[in-house]
Amino acid sequence: MNSKLKDPYFSLVLFSIYSGIMGAALLFLPKVLLPLFNVHETVNSWTYMLGFVLICSSFYYLMSGLGKNFHFARLTVYTRFAAPVVTLILFLSGNAPVNFILLSIVDASGGLWTFLCLRKLK
C-alpha cells in the first residue's frame, strides 16, 4: 500500500482539495454545480457564502495537513462522521435532497480514512 495512503495528514490535504473545488464551484458556478445534484432552487447569497466558507475551511485543512496537526486531524474525524447523520436528518425533514446524503458519505469516508491512519500513529 502506498505510504501516502497511510498518512492521516495526506488525507487532510486531499480533503482540502475536494473542499476547495466544491467551494469554488458554489462561489463562482453554483448554477452549473447545483443541478448536478438535482438542486433546482434559486441561487441566493447563502449559496455564495457557503462557497466562500468552504474555500476558507479548505485552507485550514491544507495547512493542518501540511503542518501535521494531530489535534486538528482528530477533530475532523468527528465532524466528518457527523455529516451523514446531519444530512439524513435534513433529508428526512424535507430540507435537503437525497443526493446530499451521497456527498456526506464522501465526507464520512474521508473521516474514516483519517481515523484509521491516526489510530496507527499512536
XYZ file of N, CA and C in Angstrom:
366
model
N 0.848 -1.186 0.000
C 0.000 0.000 0.000
C 0.890 1.244 0.000
N 0.529 2.207 -0.779
C 1.274 3.456 -0.879
C 1.380 4.105 0.497
N 2.591 4.562 0.859
C 2.789 5.157 2.187
C 1.968 6.431 2.375
N 1.705 7.163 1.303
C 0.880 8.376 1.425
C -0.539 8.033 1.868
N -1.040 6.877 1.450
C -2.395 6.475 1.824
C -2.491 6.095 3.298
N -1.354 5.872 3.942
C -1.322 5.567 5.373
C -1.118 6.825 6.209
N -0.971 7.947 5.561
C -0.666 9.211 6.225
C -1.956 9.997 6.470
N -2.347 10.188 7.743
C -3.585 10.918 8.012
C -3.528 12.363 7.518
N -2.338 12.910 7.471
C -2.195 14.307 7.059
C -2.375 14.452 5.550
N -2.013 13.422 4.815
C -2.268 13.417 3.373
C -3.776 13.406 3.119
N -4.532 12.695 3.972
C -5.992 12.679 3.811
C -6.568 14.075 4.017
N -5.969 14.861 4.923
C -6.429 16.241 5.125
C -6.133 17.099 3.901
N -4.958 16.896 3.315
C -4.597 17.667 2.119
C -5.564 17.341 0.981
N -5.863 16.063 0.786
C -6.813 15.695 -0.275
C -8.203 16.248 0.008
N -8.620 16.202 1.276
C -9.928 16.757 1.624
C -9.951 18.260 1.376
N -8.824 18.924 1.591
C -8.769 20.372 1.333
C -8.974 20.666 -0.148
N -8.447 19.811 -0.997
C -8.616 19.996 -2.445
C -10.088 19.800 -2.818
N -10.682 18.726 -2.316
C -12.109 18.453 -2.558
C -12.968 19.615 -2.061
N -12.710 20.052 -0.833
C -13.476 21.141 -0.233
C -13.279 22.446 -1.003
N -12.056 22.699 -1.417
C -11.769 23.919 -2.178
C -12.460 23.936 -3.532
N -12.472 22.792 -4.198
C -13.143 22.701 -5.502
C -14.648 22.899 -5.342
N -15.231 22.243 -4.337
C -16.671 22.411 -4.103
C -16.989 23.857 -3.732
N -16.138 24.456 -2.907
C -16.348 25.851 -2.513
C -16.257 26.794 -3.691
N -15.249 26.598 -4.535
C -15.090 27.461 -5.712
C -16.271 27.301 -6.660
N -16.739 26.064 -6.814
C -17.891 25.833 -7.692
C -19.142 26.519 -7.142
N -19.340 26.465 -5.826
C -20.503 27.141 -5.237
C -20.375 28.655 -5.303
N -19.160 29.151 -5.173
C -18.957 30.596 -5.198
C -19.050 31.161 -6.613
N -18.478 30.447 -7.581
C -18.384 31.001 -8.934
C -19.312 30.351 -9.962
N -19.710 29.101 -9.733
C -20.530 28.385 -10.721
C -21.694 27.621 -10.078
N -22.425 28.235 -9.163
C -23.480 27.471 -8.480
C -24.583 26.992 -9.422
N -24.852 27.741 -10.469
C -25.928 27.352 -11.393
C -25.516 26.178 -12.273
N -24.218 25.874 -12.297
C -23.724 24.689 -13.000
C -23.654 23.505 -12.031
N -23.138 23.759 -10.827
C -22.926 22.681 -9.855
C -24.226 22.125 -9.280
N -25.094 22.977 -8.802
C -26.275 22.511 -8.070
C -27.196 21.605 -8.882
N -27.458 21.888 -10.160
C -28.298 20.954 -10.925
C -27.691 19.549 -11.049
N -26.365 19.439 -10.935
C -25.735 18.119 -10.966
C -26.179 17.266 -9.781
N -26.601 17.922 -8.705
C -27.084 17.228 -7.515
C -28.601 17.322 -7.393
N -29.233 17.623 -8.516
C -30.694 17.715 -8.592
C -31.254 18.796 -7.667
N -30.496 19.865 -7.503
C -30.941 21.011 -6.709
C -31.283 22.116 -7.691
N -32.552 22.483 -7.728
C -33.005 23.471 -8.704
C -33.575 24.726 -8.051
N -33.326 24.877 -6.739
C -33.786 26.085 -6.063
C -33.016 27.291 -6.588
N -33.563 28.450 -6.346
C -32.913 29.688 -6.760
C -31.614 29.872 -5.985
N -30.568 30.224 -6.699
C -29.287 30.529 -6.060
C -29.422 31.883 -5.377
N -28.992 31.955 -4.110
C -29.067 33.227 -3.392
C -27.743 33.507 -2.683
N -27.716 34.537 -1.884
C -26.464 34.948 -1.241
C -25.900 33.859 -0.330
N -26.760 33.023 0.258
C -26.268 31.957 1.122
C -25.462 30.928 0.342
N -25.820 30.695 -0.891
C -25.074 29.763 -1.730
C -23.649 30.260 -1.913
N -23.519 31.536 -2.221
C -22.194 32.116 -2.421
C -21.393 32.138 -1.121
N -22.072 32.442 -0.009
C -21.388 32.463 1.290
C -20.897 31.068 1.671
N -21.706 30.037 1.397
C -21.272 28.673 1.674
C -20.028 28.342 0.857
N -20.018 28.753 -0.399
C -18.834 28.543 -1.226
C -17.606 29.199 -0.627
N -17.760 30.430 -0.160
C -16.642 31.149 0.455
C -16.166 30.448 1.729
N -17.111 30.008 2.563
C -16.752 29.317 3.807
C -16.027 28.003 3.505
N -16.476 27.287 2.485
C -15.790 26.050 2.100
C -14.367 26.326 1.626
N -14.190 27.386 0.863
C -12.838 27.744 0.424
C -11.970 28.069 1.637
N -12.505 28.839 2.567
C -11.744 29.177 3.784
C -11.372 27.919 4.556
N -12.345 27.027 4.759
C -12.044 25.816 5.524
C -11.058 24.919 4.785
N -11.062 24.984 3.460
C -10.101 24.166 2.716
C -8.667 24.604 3.017
N -8.462 25.890 3.274
C -7.126 26.355 3.663
C -6.750 25.821 5.042
N -7.713 25.733 5.971
C -7.429 25.173 7.295
C -7.005 23.710 7.166
N -7.737 22.962 6.345
C -7.388 21.561 6.126
C -6.012 21.445 5.481
N -5.752 22.268 4.487
C -4.467 22.205 3.794
C -3.312 22.484 4.750
N -3.396 23.581 5.467
C -2.291 23.961 6.347
C -2.147 22.988 7.518
N -3.251 22.449 8.002
C -3.172 21.464 9.084
C -2.575 20.154 8.591
N -2.897 19.789 7.368
C -2.302 18.589 6.788
C -0.815 18.756 6.545
N -0.447 19.878 5.947
C 0.973 20.129 5.675
C 1.765 20.290 6.971
N 1.132 20.871 7.982
C 1.791 21.072 9.271
C 1.686 19.879 10.210
N 1.032 18.821 9.748
C 0.864 17.590 10.526
C 0.266 17.862 11.913
N -0.835 18.585 11.911
C -1.514 18.963 13.147
C -2.421 17.815 13.608
N -1.936 17.047 14.574
C -2.654 15.868 15.064
C -4.026 16.229 15.631
N -4.088 17.269 16.448
C -5.345 17.622 17.111
C -6.414 18.057 16.107
N -6.026 18.833 15.115
C -6.984 19.231 14.079
C -7.457 17.993 13.322
N -6.522 17.117 12.966
C -6.882 15.904 12.223
C -7.890 15.076 13.015
N -7.660 14.940 14.314
C -8.576 14.161 15.151
C -9.964 14.807 15.204
N -10.013 16.121 15.325
C -11.310 16.807 15.367
C -12.081 16.663 14.058
N -11.376 16.620 12.931
C -12.077 16.478 11.650
C -12.793 15.141 11.543
N -12.279 14.140 12.236
C -12.933 12.831 12.212
C -14.354 12.958 12.758
N -14.508 13.638 13.882
C -15.835 13.792 14.488
C -16.783 14.563 13.573
N -16.311 15.660 13.017
C -17.203 16.474 12.186
C -17.557 15.760 10.889
N -16.604 15.033 10.322
C -16.906 14.333 9.070
C -17.786 13.114 9.307
N -17.659 12.473 10.476
C -18.581 11.385 10.815
C -19.989 11.917 11.063
N -20.106 13.140 11.529
C -21.420 13.734 11.790
C -22.150 14.108 10.500
N -21.423 14.297 9.423
C -22.030 14.763 8.169
C -23.195 13.891 7.695
N -23.059 12.559 7.628
C -24.206 11.764 7.168
C -25.398 11.825 8.123
N -25.127 11.906 9.418
C -26.212 11.971 10.401
C -27.009 13.260 10.210
N -26.302 14.377 10.139
C -26.967 15.675 9.967
C -27.693 15.723 8.625
N -27.046 15.241 7.583
C -27.654 15.272 6.255
C -28.893 14.386 6.197
N -28.837 13.235 6.840
C -30.005 12.352 6.871
C -31.171 13.027 7.599
N -30.885 13.682 8.703
C -31.931 14.415 9.432
C -32.518 15.517 8.546
N -31.655 16.243 7.857
C -32.138 17.296 6.953
C -32.992 16.706 5.835
N -32.565 15.578 5.283
C -33.335 14.924 4.222
C -34.699 14.467 4.744
N -34.707 13.801 5.892
C -35.962 13.286 6.448
C -36.934 14.398 6.825
N -36.399 15.564 7.145
C -37.266 16.700 7.486
C -37.642 17.521 6.254
N -37.206 17.068 5.071
C -37.558 17.756 3.834
C -36.707 18.973 3.530
N -35.556 19.076 4.177
C -34.706 20.252 3.995
C -33.433 20.000 3.197
N -33.291 18.810 2.624
C -32.130 18.512 1.782
C -32.510 17.405 0.806
N -31.995 17.466 -0.416
C -32.276 16.393 -1.375
C -31.474 15.140 -1.024
N -31.944 14.015 -1.485
C -31.290 12.736 -1.194
C -29.842 12.724 -1.691
N -29.552 13.434 -2.764
C -28.195 13.453 -3.317
C -27.173 13.993 -2.328
N -27.604 14.838 -1.408
C -26.673 15.382 -0.413
C -26.157 14.286 0.513
N -26.947 13.234 0.678
C -26.502 12.117 1.511
C -25.270 11.478 0.887
N -25.245 11.393 -0.438
C -24.071 10.829 -1.111
C -22.826 11.661 -0.841
N -22.967 12.980 -0.882
C -21.824 13.847 -0.575
C -21.366 13.653 0.864
N -22.310 13.490 1.767
C -21.936 13.317 3.171
C -21.235 11.979 3.395
N -21.543 10.994 2.578
C -20.844 9.709 2.671
C -19.390 9.875 2.237
N -19.148 10.722 1.248
C -17.766 11.043 0.857
C -17.043 11.671 2.045
N -17.701 12.607 2.721
C -17.104 13.245 3.899
C -16.784 12.210 4.976
N -17.736 11.350 5.274
C -17.535 10.340 6.317
C -16.448 9.342 5.927
N -16.366 9.005 4.650
C -15.319 8.090 4.192
C -13.936 8.696 4.404
N -13.818 9.978 4.110
C -12.557 10.669 4.383
C -12.253 10.692 5.869
N -13.286 10.873 6.681
C -13.111 10.835 8.132
C -12.655 9.467 8.615
N -13.219 8.420 8.026
C -12.816 7.060 8.386
C -11.358 6.820 8.015
N -10.965 7.255 6.838
C -9.577 7.127 6.395
C -8.650 7.826 7.394
N -8.976 9.057 7.745
C -8.154 9.808 8.693
C -8.113 9.091 10.042
N -9.262 8.619 10.514
C -9.343 7.917 11.797
C -8.440 6.687 11.817
N -8.540 5.866 10.783
C -7.739 4.640 10.735
C -6.246 4.951 10.697
N -5.881 5.979 9.959
C -4.466 6.370 9.883
C -3.977 6.936 11.216
N -4.799 7.733 11.873
C -4.404 8.305 13.169
C -4.240 7.215 14.220
N -5.082 6.217 14.159
C -5.004 5.114 15.121
C -3.662 4.395 15.032
N -3.130 4.312 13.827
C -1.845 3.633 13.635
C -0.671 4.481 14.119
N -0.895 5.791 14.272
C 0.177 6.667 14.754
C 0.444 6.486 16.241
N -0.588 6.111 16.979
C -0.455 6.025 18.447
C 0.408 4.885 18.883
